Coordinates of C-alpha atoms and ligand atoms in Angstrom, one line a residue:
M1 CA 9.6 -16.1 -1.5
C2 CA 10.6 -16.2 2.0
G3 CA 11.7 -19.6 3.9
I4 CA 10.6 -20.8 6.9
F5 CA 12.0 -24.0 8.5
G6 CA 10.8 -25.1 11.9
Y7 CA 11.0 -28.2 14.0
V8 CA 9.9 -30.4 17.0
G9 CA 10.7 -33.6 18.7
T10 CA 13.4 -35.3 20.9
R11 CA 16.2 -33.5 19.3
I12 CA 17.5 -31.0 22.1
N13 CA 19.5 -28.8 19.5
A14 CA 16.2 -27.2 17.9
G15 CA 17.6 -23.5 17.9
Q16 CA 20.9 -24.7 16.1
L17 CA 19.0 -27.1 14.0
V18 CA 16.8 -24.7 12.5
V19 CA 19.2 -22.2 11.7
D20 CA 21.0 -24.5 9.9
G21 CA 18.5 -26.0 7.5
L22 CA 17.6 -22.4 6.9
K23 CA 20.8 -21.9 4.8
N24 CA 20.0 -24.3 2.8
L25 CA 16.6 -22.2 2.1
E26 CA 18.6 -18.7 1.6
Y27 CA 17.7 -19.0 -2.2
R28 CA 14.0 -18.3 -0.7
G29 CA 15.1 -14.9 0.3
Y30 CA 18.2 -13.2 1.9
D31 CA 17.5 -9.8 3.0
S32 CA 17.6 -10.8 6.9
W33 CA 16.3 -13.6 8.8
G34 CA 15.3 -15.0 12.3
V35 CA 14.7 -17.8 14.7
A36 CA 12.8 -18.4 17.7
C37 CA 13.4 -21.1 20.5
K38 CA 11.5 -22.2 23.5
N39 CA 14.1 -22.6 25.9
E40 CA 13.6 -24.9 29.2
Q41 CA 11.2 -22.3 31.1
G42 CA 8.6 -22.2 28.2
D43 CA 10.2 -18.7 27.4
I44 CA 10.5 -18.1 23.4
I45 CA 13.4 -16.4 22.9
V46 CA 13.8 -14.6 19.2
E47 CA 16.7 -13.5 17.6
K48 CA 17.1 -11.9 14.6
D49 CA 18.9 -9.4 12.1
I50 CA 19.3 -8.1 8.4
G51 CA 21.9 -9.8 6.4
K52 CA 22.4 -13.2 5.0
I53 CA 21.5 -16.2 7.1
S54 CA 24.6 -18.2 5.6
T55 CA 27.1 -15.5 7.6
V56 CA 25.4 -16.7 10.8
D57 CA 27.4 -19.1 13.4
S58 CA 24.5 -21.5 14.5
R59 CA 26.4 -22.7 17.6
Q60 CA 25.1 -19.7 19.3
F61 CA 21.6 -21.3 19.1
S62 CA 22.8 -24.4 20.9
Q63 CA 21.1 -24.1 24.3
R64 CA 18.7 -26.9 25.0
C65 CA 15.5 -26.5 23.3
T66 CA 13.5 -29.0 21.4
Q67 CA 10.9 -26.4 19.8
A68 CA 12.2 -23.9 17.1
L69 CA 11.3 -22.0 14.2
A70 CA 13.4 -19.8 11.8
H71 CA 13.1 -17.4 9.0
T72 CA 14.6 -16.2 6.2
R73 CA 13.2 -12.8 4.2
W74 CA 12.6 -11.7 0.8
A75 CA 11.0 -8.5 1.6
T76 CA 7.5 -7.5 0.6
H77 CA 6.0 -4.9 3.5
G78 CA 8.4 -3.2 5.0
G79 CA 12.0 -2.3 4.5
V80 CA 14.9 -4.4 5.1
T81 CA 15.3 -3.8 9.0
K82 CA 15.8 -5.8 11.8
K83 CA 12.3 -5.0 13.2
N84 CA 10.6 -6.4 10.2
A85 CA 12.9 -9.6 10.5
H86 CA 10.3 -12.3 11.2
P87 CA 9.5 -14.2 13.7
H88 CA 7.3 -11.4 15.2
L89 CA 5.7 -11.8 18.4
S90 CA 2.2 -11.0 19.8
T91 CA 2.2 -8.6 22.4
D92 CA 2.5 -10.9 25.7
R93 CA 5.2 -12.6 24.0
T94 CA 3.7 -15.9 24.3
I95 CA 3.1 -16.4 20.5
A96 CA 5.9 -16.2 17.8
V97 CA 4.9 -16.6 14.1
V98 CA 7.0 -16.7 10.4
H99 CA 5.2 -15.9 7.4
N100 CA 5.6 -16.1 3.6
G101 CA 3.2 -14.1 1.3
I102 CA 1.1 -11.6 2.2
I103 CA -1.6 -10.7 4.3
E104 CA -4.2 -8.6 1.6
N105 CA -6.3 -7.4 4.0
Y106 CA -3.8 -6.6 6.9
Q107 CA -4.0 -3.2 7.2
E108 CA -8.2 -3.8 7.8
L109 CA -7.2 -6.3 10.6
R110 CA -4.8 -4.4 12.0
D111 CA -6.9 -1.3 12.6
E112 CA -9.7 -3.4 14.1
L113 CA -6.8 -4.9 16.5
K114 CA -5.0 -1.7 17.5
N115 CA -9.2 -0.6 18.3
K116 CA -8.8 -3.5 20.7
G117 CA -5.4 -2.1 22.0
H118 CA -2.6 -3.7 20.5
S119 CA 0.1 -2.0 19.3
F120 CA 2.7 -3.1 16.2
L121 CA 6.6 -2.6 15.9
S122 CA 7.1 -3.3 12.4
E123 CA 5.5 -2.5 9.0
T124 CA 4.8 -5.9 8.3
D125 CA 1.7 -7.5 6.7
T126 CA 3.0 -10.3 9.1
E127 CA 2.7 -9.0 12.5
I128 CA -1.0 -9.1 12.8
I129 CA -0.8 -13.2 12.4
P130 CA 0.5 -13.4 16.2
H131 CA -2.0 -10.6 17.4
L132 CA -5.2 -12.1 15.8
I133 CA -4.4 -15.4 17.4
E134 CA -3.5 -13.9 20.7
E135 CA -7.1 -12.2 20.1
E136 CA -8.4 -15.5 19.2
M137 CA -7.0 -17.4 21.9
K138 CA -9.7 -15.2 24.6
S139 CA -11.9 -17.2 23.6
T140 CA -10.3 -20.8 23.1
E141 CA -7.9 -22.2 25.5
D142 CA -6.7 -24.4 21.8
F143 CA -3.9 -23.1 20.4
A144 CA -3.9 -25.1 17.0
S145 CA -8.2 -23.5 17.1
A146 CA -6.7 -20.1 17.7
V147 CA -4.4 -19.9 14.5
R148 CA -7.4 -21.5 12.7
R149 CA -9.7 -18.9 13.4
A150 CA -6.8 -16.5 13.1
C151 CA -6.4 -18.1 9.6
K152 CA -10.1 -17.9 8.4
K153 CA -9.9 -14.2 8.4
F154 CA -6.9 -13.9 6.3
K155 CA -7.3 -13.1 2.4
G156 CA -4.6 -13.3 0.1
R157 CA -1.5 -16.1 -0.2
Y158 CA 0.6 -17.2 2.5
A159 CA 2.1 -20.0 4.4
L160 CA 2.6 -19.5 8.4
L161 CA 4.0 -21.5 11.2
A162 CA 3.5 -20.7 14.2
M163 CA 4.5 -21.4 18.4
H164 CA 3.3 -20.9 21.6
T165 CA 4.7 -20.8 24.8
T166 CA 2.3 -23.2 26.8
S167 CA 1.7 -25.4 24.1
Q168 CA 3.9 -28.3 23.0
T169 CA 2.8 -28.1 19.2
L170 CA 4.3 -26.2 16.0
V171 CA 1.4 -25.0 13.7
A172 CA 1.3 -24.7 10.3
A173 CA -1.1 -23.2 7.6
R174 CA -0.8 -22.7 3.8
T175 CA -3.3 -20.9 1.4
G176 CA -1.2 -20.3 -1.8
S177 CA 2.7 -20.7 -0.7
P178 CA 4.6 -23.8 -0.1
L179 CA 5.1 -26.1 2.8
I180 CA 6.2 -29.4 3.5
V181 CA 6.1 -31.6 6.2
G182 CA 9.0 -34.1 7.0
V183 CA 8.8 -37.0 9.1
G184 CA 12.0 -37.5 11.1
Y185 CA 12.3 -40.9 12.0
E186 CA 14.9 -42.0 14.6
D187 CA 16.5 -44.7 11.8
G188 CA 17.6 -41.5 9.8
P189 CA 16.7 -40.8 6.2
R190 CA 18.0 -44.3 4.7
P191 CA 16.0 -47.0 6.9
E192 CA 16.4 -50.9 6.7
R193 CA 14.2 -52.8 4.4
G194 CA 11.7 -53.9 6.4
A195 CA 12.3 -52.1 9.5
E196 CA 9.9 -50.9 12.2
R197 CA 10.3 -46.9 12.2
R198 CA 9.8 -44.6 15.4
V199 CA 9.5 -40.8 14.7
E200 CA 11.7 -39.0 16.5
G201 CA 10.3 -35.6 15.5
Y202 CA 9.0 -33.5 12.7
F203 CA 10.3 -30.9 10.4
I204 CA 8.1 -27.9 8.8
A205 CA 9.8 -26.0 5.9
S206 CA 9.0 -24.0 2.6
D207 CA 11.3 -26.5 0.5
I208 CA 12.7 -29.8 1.4
P209 CA 16.6 -28.8 1.3
A210 CA 16.1 -27.4 5.2
F211 CA 15.6 -30.8 6.3
M212 CA 17.0 -33.5 4.1
A213 CA 19.9 -34.1 6.2
Y214 CA 17.6 -35.9 8.5
T215 CA 14.6 -37.1 6.5
R216 CA 13.5 -37.7 2.9
T217 CA 10.2 -38.9 4.0
V218 CA 7.5 -36.2 3.3
Q219 CA 4.1 -34.9 3.6
Y220 CA 2.6 -32.4 1.5
L221 CA 0.5 -29.8 2.5
D222 CA -2.1 -28.4 0.0
D223 CA -4.1 -25.1 -0.1
G224 CA -6.5 -24.7 2.8
E225 CA -5.0 -27.1 4.8
M226 CA -3.6 -26.8 8.6
V227 CA -1.0 -29.1 10.3
V228 CA -0.4 -29.7 13.8
T229 CA 2.9 -31.8 15.7
D230 CA 3.8 -32.0 18.9
G231 CA 6.6 -33.6 17.2
K232 CA 5.5 -37.6 18.2
N233 CA 1.8 -37.3 16.1
V234 CA 1.0 -35.1 13.2
I235 CA -2.5 -34.3 12.0
F236 CA -3.8 -32.6 8.8
T237 CA -7.1 -30.7 8.7
D238 CA -8.8 -28.4 6.7
I239 CA -8.8 -24.6 7.9
E240 CA -12.2 -24.0 7.1
N241 CA -14.2 -27.1 8.9
G242 CA -11.2 -28.5 11.0
K243 CA -12.4 -32.1 9.3
E244 CA -9.3 -34.4 9.4
R245 CA -7.2 -34.4 6.0
P246 CA -5.4 -38.0 5.3
K247 CA -1.4 -37.6 4.1
R248 CA 0.5 -40.5 2.3
E249 CA 4.3 -40.4 2.9
I250 CA 6.1 -39.7 0.0
E251 CA 10.0 -40.9 -0.6
I252 CA 11.8 -38.0 -2.4
T253 CA 14.7 -39.2 -4.4
W254 CA 17.1 -35.9 -4.4
T255 CA 20.6 -36.4 -2.5
V256 CA 22.0 -34.4 -0.1
E257 CA 24.9 -34.0 -2.3
Q258 CA 22.7 -33.0 -5.0
A259 CA 21.9 -29.6 -3.2
Q260 CA 25.0 -29.0 -1.8
K261 CA 27.9 -26.9 -3.9
G262 CA 30.7 -29.4 -3.6
D263 CA 33.9 -28.2 -5.1
F264 CA 32.4 -25.3 -6.6
E265 CA 32.5 -21.7 -5.7
H266 CA 29.0 -21.1 -6.9
F267 CA 25.7 -23.2 -7.6
M268 CA 25.0 -20.9 -10.8
L269 CA 28.6 -22.4 -12.2
K270 CA 28.1 -26.1 -10.3
E271 CA 24.1 -25.8 -12.1
I272 CA 25.8 -25.0 -15.6
M273 CA 27.9 -27.5 -15.8
E274 CA 25.6 -30.3 -14.5
Q275 CA 23.8 -29.6 -17.9
K276 CA 26.6 -32.4 -19.0
E277 CA 24.1 -35.1 -17.5
S278 CA 20.8 -33.1 -16.8
I279 CA 19.6 -32.5 -20.6
A280 CA 19.5 -36.5 -20.8
R281 CA 17.6 -37.1 -17.6
A282 CA 15.0 -34.7 -19.2
V283 CA 15.0 -36.8 -22.4
N284 CA 14.5 -40.1 -20.7
Q285 CA 10.8 -39.8 -20.5
D286 CA 8.3 -42.7 -20.8
E287 CA 7.8 -42.8 -24.7
E288 CA 4.0 -43.9 -24.0
Q289 CA 2.8 -40.8 -21.5
I290 CA 4.9 -38.0 -24.4
L291 CA 3.0 -40.0 -26.9
T292 CA -0.3 -39.4 -25.3
L293 CA 0.3 -36.0 -24.3
A294 CA 1.5 -35.2 -28.0
E295 CA -1.9 -36.6 -28.9
A296 CA -4.0 -34.7 -26.2
I297 CA -1.8 -31.2 -28.0
R298 CA -3.1 -32.4 -31.3
N299 CA -6.7 -32.6 -30.0
A300 CA -7.3 -29.9 -28.2
K301 CA -8.8 -26.9 -29.2
G302 CA -6.3 -24.2 -28.8
T303 CA -3.0 -25.4 -27.1
F304 CA -1.7 -22.5 -24.8
L305 CA 2.0 -22.4 -23.0
V306 CA 2.0 -20.3 -19.5
A307 CA 5.3 -19.4 -17.3
C308 CA 7.5 -16.6 -16.2
G309 CA 10.8 -15.6 -16.5
T310 CA 13.1 -18.1 -17.9
A311 CA 10.6 -20.6 -18.1
G312 CA 8.7 -18.1 -20.3
K313 CA 11.8 -18.2 -22.5
A314 CA 11.4 -21.8 -22.6
C315 CA 7.5 -22.2 -23.9
M316 CA 8.4 -19.3 -26.8
A317 CA 10.9 -21.4 -28.2
S318 CA 8.6 -24.1 -28.0
E319 CA 6.3 -21.8 -30.2
Y320 CA 8.9 -22.2 -33.1
F321 CA 9.2 -25.9 -31.9
F322 CA 5.7 -26.7 -32.2
S323 CA 5.7 -24.7 -35.7
V324 CA 8.7 -26.1 -37.8
I325 CA 8.9 -29.4 -36.6
A326 CA 5.4 -30.5 -35.8
G327 CA 3.8 -28.2 -37.9
H328 CA 1.5 -27.0 -35.1
H329 CA 0.3 -24.2 -33.9
V330 CA 0.4 -23.1 -29.7
N331 CA 0.4 -20.1 -28.3
F332 CA 2.8 -18.9 -25.3
A333 CA 1.4 -15.8 -23.0
P334 CA 3.6 -14.8 -19.6
A335 CA 1.6 -16.6 -16.8
S336 CA 1.5 -13.0 -15.5
E337 CA -0.3 -11.9 -18.6
F338 CA -2.9 -14.9 -19.2
K339 CA -6.1 -13.8 -17.2
L340 CA -7.4 -12.1 -20.3
Y341 CA -7.0 -15.2 -22.1
H342 CA -10.0 -17.2 -20.6
H343 CA -12.0 -15.9 -23.6
F344 CA -10.4 -18.3 -25.6
L345 CA -10.3 -21.3 -23.4
Q346 CA -13.4 -24.1 -23.7
P347 CA -13.0 -27.4 -22.1
E348 CA -11.3 -28.7 -25.0
S349 CA -8.6 -26.3 -24.4
L350 CA -5.3 -27.7 -23.1
L351 CA -2.6 -25.4 -20.7
I352 CA 1.0 -26.3 -20.6
V353 CA 2.5 -24.9 -17.6
V354 CA 6.3 -24.7 -17.3
S355 CA 8.1 -24.2 -14.0
Q356 CA 11.3 -25.0 -12.3
S357 CA 9.9 -24.5 -8.9
G358 CA 6.3 -25.8 -9.5
E359 CA 5.5 -23.1 -6.8
T360 CA 5.6 -19.8 -8.8
A361 CA 2.1 -17.4 -8.0
D362 CA 1.7 -16.1 -11.5
S363 CA 1.8 -19.3 -13.2
L364 CA -1.0 -21.3 -10.1
E365 CA -3.0 -18.3 -11.0
A366 CA -3.1 -19.2 -14.8
M367 CA -3.9 -22.5 -14.0
K368 CA -6.8 -21.6 -12.0
V369 CA -8.1 -19.8 -14.8
A370 CA -7.4 -22.9 -17.2
K371 CA -9.5 -24.8 -14.7
S372 CA -12.1 -22.6 -14.1
K373 CA -13.2 -22.8 -17.6
G374 CA -13.0 -26.6 -17.9
A375 CA -9.7 -26.8 -19.5
K376 CA -7.0 -29.4 -18.7
V377 CA -3.7 -28.9 -17.4
L378 CA -0.6 -30.1 -18.1
A379 CA 2.4 -29.3 -16.2
I380 CA 6.3 -29.3 -16.9
V381 CA 8.0 -29.1 -13.3
N382 CA 11.5 -29.8 -11.9
V383 CA 10.1 -30.1 -8.2
K384 CA 8.1 -33.1 -8.0
G385 CA 5.2 -33.0 -5.1
S386 CA 5.5 -28.5 -5.9
T387 CA 1.8 -27.5 -6.2
I388 CA 1.8 -27.1 -10.0
D389 CA 2.5 -30.9 -10.1
R390 CA 0.2 -32.1 -7.9
E391 CA -2.6 -29.6 -9.0
A392 CA -2.1 -30.2 -12.8
D393 CA -4.2 -33.1 -14.5
Y394 CA -0.7 -34.6 -16.2
S395 CA 2.8 -33.7 -15.2
L396 CA 6.0 -34.0 -16.7
R397 CA 9.0 -33.9 -14.5
I398 CA 12.5 -32.4 -16.1
N399 CA 14.6 -34.7 -13.5
A400 CA 17.3 -31.6 -13.5
G401 CA 18.1 -32.0 -9.9
P402 CA 17.4 -29.5 -7.5
E403 CA 18.5 -25.8 -8.4
R404 CA 19.7 -23.5 -5.7
A405 CA 21.2 -20.8 -8.0
V406 CA 18.5 -17.7 -8.7
A407 CA 19.3 -18.2 -12.2
S408 CA 17.7 -20.7 -13.7
T409 CA 20.2 -22.5 -16.2
K410 CA 19.6 -26.2 -16.4
A411 CA 16.3 -26.4 -15.9
L412 CA 15.8 -24.3 -18.9
T413 CA 17.7 -26.7 -21.1
G414 CA 15.4 -29.5 -19.4
Q415 CA 12.3 -27.5 -20.4
L416 CA 13.5 -27.0 -23.8
A417 CA 14.3 -30.7 -24.2
V418 CA 11.3 -32.2 -22.6
L419 CA 9.1 -29.7 -25.1
M420 CA 11.2 -30.4 -28.1
L421 CA 10.2 -34.1 -27.2
I422 CA 6.7 -33.6 -27.3
A423 CA 7.0 -31.3 -30.6
Y424 CA 8.6 -34.5 -32.3
A425 CA 6.7 -37.2 -31.1
M426 CA 3.7 -34.8 -32.5
A427 CA 5.8 -35.0 -36.0
G428 CA 5.5 -38.9 -35.3
K429 CA 9.3 -38.7 -35.0
L430 CA 9.6 -39.6 -31.6
K431 CA 12.6 -41.3 -31.9
N432 CA 14.3 -39.0 -34.1
G433 CA 13.7 -36.3 -31.2
K434 CA 15.1 -38.3 -28.8
T435 CA 18.5 -38.9 -30.6
L436 CA 19.1 -35.6 -31.7
L437 CA 18.5 -34.4 -28.1
L438 CA 21.0 -37.1 -26.7
E439 CA 23.6 -36.1 -29.2
T440 CA 22.8 -32.1 -28.3
S441 CA 23.8 -33.4 -24.4
S442 CA 26.8 -35.0 -25.5
M443 CA 27.8 -32.0 -27.6
I444 CA 27.2 -29.7 -24.5
N445 CA 29.5 -32.4 -22.7
D446 CA 32.1 -31.6 -25.3
M447 CA 31.6 -28.0 -25.1
L448 CA 32.3 -27.4 -21.1
N449 CA 35.7 -27.8 -21.1
P450 CA 38.2 -25.8 -19.4
R451 CA 39.5 -23.9 -22.1
Y452 CA 36.2 -23.1 -23.5
I453 CA 35.5 -21.9 -20.0
E454 CA 38.3 -20.0 -19.8
R455 CA 37.6 -18.3 -23.3
I456 CA 34.4 -17.0 -22.2
E457 CA 36.0 -16.0 -18.6
N458 CA 38.7 -13.9 -21.2
L459 CA 35.6 -12.2 -22.8
A460 CA 33.8 -11.7 -19.7
E461 CA 37.0 -9.8 -18.2
R462 CA 36.9 -7.5 -21.5
I463 CA 33.5 -6.9 -21.3
K464 CA 33.0 -6.3 -17.7
T465 CA 32.8 -2.7 -17.7
K466 CA 30.5 -2.4 -20.1
E467 CA 27.1 -0.5 -19.1
D468 CA 24.7 -1.9 -22.1
L469 CA 24.9 -5.2 -24.0
Y470 CA 22.4 -6.1 -26.7
I471 CA 21.8 -9.8 -27.9
I472 CA 20.0 -10.5 -30.9
G473 CA 18.8 -13.9 -32.5
K474 CA 16.0 -15.0 -34.9
S475 CA 13.7 -18.1 -34.7
W476 CA 13.9 -20.0 -31.5
N477 CA 17.3 -18.1 -31.2
F478 CA 14.8 -15.2 -30.2
P479 CA 13.5 -16.0 -27.2
M480 CA 17.1 -17.4 -26.4
A481 CA 18.2 -13.8 -27.3
L482 CA 15.4 -12.7 -24.4
E483 CA 16.7 -15.4 -21.9
S484 CA 20.4 -14.1 -22.4
A485 CA 19.2 -10.7 -21.3
I486 CA 17.3 -12.1 -18.3
K487 CA 21.0 -13.8 -17.4
I488 CA 22.9 -11.2 -17.6
Q489 CA 21.0 -8.5 -15.9
E490 CA 19.6 -10.7 -13.1
V491 CA 23.5 -11.7 -12.0
S492 CA 25.7 -9.1 -12.9
Y493 CA 23.6 -6.0 -12.9
I494 CA 24.7 -4.8 -16.2
H495 CA 21.8 -3.4 -18.3
A496 CA 21.2 -6.2 -21.3
E497 CA 18.4 -6.3 -23.9
G498 CA 17.4 -9.3 -26.0
F499 CA 15.6 -8.6 -29.8
A500 CA 14.5 -10.2 -32.9
G501 CA 17.5 -9.2 -35.5
G502 CA 14.7 -8.2 -37.7
E503 CA 13.4 -5.8 -35.2
L504 CA 17.0 -3.9 -34.9
K505 CA 16.4 -1.0 -38.0
H506 CA 12.8 -0.7 -36.4
G507 CA 14.2 1.7 -33.5
P508 CA 16.7 -0.7 -31.3
I509 CA 20.0 -0.1 -33.6
A510 CA 20.0 3.7 -32.5
L511 CA 21.4 2.4 -29.1
I512 CA 24.4 1.2 -30.7
E513 CA 27.5 3.3 -30.2
E514 CA 31.5 2.9 -30.5
G515 CA 32.5 -0.4 -28.6
T516 CA 28.8 -1.6 -27.6
P517 CA 29.0 -5.2 -26.9
C518 CA 26.4 -6.9 -29.5
I519 CA 26.1 -10.4 -29.4
A520 CA 24.3 -12.7 -32.3
L521 CA 23.1 -16.1 -31.7
M522 CA 22.4 -18.2 -34.5
G523 CA 22.7 -21.7 -35.8
N524 CA 23.2 -23.3 -39.3
D525 CA 19.9 -22.8 -41.1
E526 CA 17.6 -21.3 -43.2
V527 CA 17.7 -17.9 -41.1
T528 CA 21.5 -17.6 -40.7
T529 CA 22.0 -15.5 -43.7
D530 CA 19.2 -12.6 -42.3
I531 CA 21.2 -12.6 -38.5
L532 CA 24.2 -12.5 -40.2
S533 CA 23.0 -9.5 -42.2
N534 CA 21.7 -7.9 -38.5
T535 CA 25.3 -8.7 -37.4
I536 CA 27.1 -6.5 -40.2
E537 CA 24.8 -4.0 -39.7
L538 CA 25.6 -3.8 -35.7
K539 CA 29.2 -4.0 -36.7
A540 CA 28.8 -1.2 -39.5
R541 CA 27.5 1.2 -36.1
G542 CA 30.5 0.5 -34.2
A543 CA 29.5 -2.6 -32.4
F544 CA 31.9 -4.8 -30.8
T545 CA 30.1 -7.7 -32.5
I546 CA 30.3 -11.7 -30.4
G547 CA 28.8 -14.2 -32.7
V548 CA 27.7 -17.3 -30.9
A549 CA 27.8 -19.8 -33.9
P550 CA 29.0 -23.0 -35.6
Q551 CA 31.0 -21.1 -38.0
R552 CA 33.4 -18.3 -37.8
N553 CA 32.6 -15.3 -40.0
E554 CA 34.3 -12.1 -40.5
A555 CA 31.0 -10.2 -38.8
F556 CA 32.2 -11.4 -35.8
D557 CA 34.9 -9.8 -33.4
E558 CA 34.6 -12.2 -31.4
W559 CA 33.7 -15.6 -32.1
L560 CA 32.2 -18.3 -29.4
K561 CA 32.2 -21.6 -31.5
V562 CA 29.1 -23.7 -30.5
P563 CA 28.4 -27.4 -32.1
D564 CA 25.9 -27.6 -35.0
A565 CA 22.6 -29.0 -33.2
G566 CA 19.8 -28.2 -36.2
H567 CA 16.5 -28.0 -34.3
A568 CA 18.3 -28.0 -30.9
Q569 CA 20.2 -25.1 -31.5
A570 CA 18.7 -23.0 -28.7
L571 CA 20.2 -25.2 -26.3
V572 CA 23.5 -25.3 -27.4
N573 CA 23.4 -21.6 -28.0
I574 CA 22.5 -20.3 -24.3
I575 CA 25.3 -22.2 -22.8
P576 CA 27.8 -20.1 -23.5
I577 CA 25.6 -17.2 -22.4
Q578 CA 25.0 -18.5 -18.9
I579 CA 28.9 -19.0 -18.5
L580 CA 29.3 -15.5 -19.4
S581 CA 27.1 -14.0 -17.4
Y582 CA 28.2 -15.9 -14.9
F583 CA 31.6 -14.6 -15.2
L584 CA 30.2 -11.0 -15.4
A585 CA 28.8 -11.7 -12.2
V586 CA 32.0 -12.4 -10.4
K587 CA 34.5 -10.1 -12.1
R588 CA 31.7 -7.3 -11.4
G589 CA 32.0 -8.5 -7.5
K590 CA 28.4 -9.7 -7.5
D591 CA 26.8 -12.9 -6.1
P592 CA 25.7 -14.9 -8.6
D593 CA 24.0 -16.7 -6.3
M594 CA 22.1 -14.6 -4.6
P595 CA 21.2 -11.5 -6.7
R596 CA 19.9 -8.6 -5.4
N597 CA 16.1 -8.0 -4.9
L598 CA 15.4 -11.4 -6.1
A599 CA 14.7 -14.7 -4.7
K600 CA 14.6 -18.0 -6.5
S601 CA 11.0 -18.7 -6.0
V602 CA 8.6 -16.2 -6.4
T603 CA 5.2 -17.1 -4.7
V604 CA 3.9 -13.5 -4.7
K605 CA 1.7 -12.1 -7.6
Ligands
M6R1 O1 10.0 -21.7 -11.1 P1 9.9 -21.2 -12.1 O2 10.7 -21.6 -13.1 O3 8.3 -21.4 -11.9 O4 10.3 -19.3 -12.1 C1 10.0 -19.0 -12.7 C2 10.9 -17.2 -12.8 O5 11.0 -16.9 -11.8 C3 12.2 -17.8 -13.0 O6 13.0 -18.4 -14.1 C4 13.7 -16.6 -13.4 O7 12.9 -15.8 -14.5 C5 14.9 -16.9 -13.0 N1 15.7 -16.1 -11.7 C6 15.7 -16.4 -14.1 O8 17.3 -17.2 -14.1

């Protein structure tokens, strides 16, 4: 979940460069930050502090330096303190390391190192890394070999980046957490066609936005691999046996503008608004491929969907899509719960993994479980080249463009659209599905107008001081009620819970007091009468009822009109809730882009 960024090359402002680039990775963690620069005397100078990197003036790192690494932290081991912030150093201060993930056997390794005379300044697992490399350097002159030997002793999932006072190289390694190399060409990110290109330096980061201003040519590090670069050359090798691993250069298509806030105050609002176009991009899939996948689901002996958080709610909604649209049964499980389902897996089973980032540790774990049983894996991801994208047997991309706010919005509607498209393809009605989804996308375009947004902002003003909020839905609106709760919780910190409308009378209705805000999500279909009855039950107990529905009803104290989108109702109903969550956060003085305790990409189990 932490952000890593390093540079080595001919640029002389490496310190400033890594701090500026790291600001684009702040979504990965924002407890504390740190930077290590090698100065002209060859010493490693470290600066670190608690707080957000976005508040740091990078000009303070403008001293001449061609090799630097930096880190933004999401604390796992040890509290949020300056001492625990990365980079961490070896005893002799010759080695600096930044790290993402968890070294599971760090206590054992720390005890061994203590017995050899090492002392530690922090409570982190990370600090053992530079100390272990230092220890390994006693028996090898070569920095990269020492890093390799240290890595072989680690258990767990990690990505690390290291530098040494006497080595011109940056050395990075990954097992489970992402790392990407950016190839810095002298002619910048947009080369002349056919021009011969010369490398000016290499970037190593947890995610592409860190270096997107300099290059869009990338090379992906796979699990169990190391990379060593001196800024002129780069070598990828296997951690275990040191054998060279050839790598392709891949051009990424995302633009710098897509990854920036533009005129919006927050990424969350920008990304909500982008749903005007992103759903249409998700629907624009290769039809042959969708038909092949639909066939694979039909022929599979059991299709399982796994994902986490919001992506999981898209999968849950798709259980209804496959049932109602295609008459086919699929099973959803939260990725973190999937392990015990392995009893049902066979080589003919299919696992569908849905993930915005393509790096979520629990989802990757579920993939491993399925693969160990010989089952095939279909990925539905947003980030091209992410681990899930590369490791799946087939991969579909939702093409939402970079999603930077921690709260997932446009990725959700893209995931819902792709899953619904496959359900329509299974029903032999791919064209109908495509038409419906494109119509839905244009309805969303109409919805996202200033008057509609202002109406929701006013509602947020009215309920912003409430302590509890409940959301109900039925059919695909039930997972959307759960998703609504996640959105409200994570950005506004209001206690919010989603329920299946029919479950209210089996317990949760006891929570309702005079004025408790309750949102009912509904469409215009065979379950509307039921969910309206549930809303009336809530109103009768004093709830302040908010109907998200195509038609007004006297059961609603407040009505948020949504278009009638038929089978695609889930996609339109979630939009006003995303906007409401955003305004609840802002009006309660919270930063919706960086909610407390969370990070965008959850690469730890
Ligand atoms: O990158 P992923 O889609 O795999 O991430 C899954 C969840 O961590 C993510 O959806 C999370 O729940 C969001 N913060 C919700 O807005």
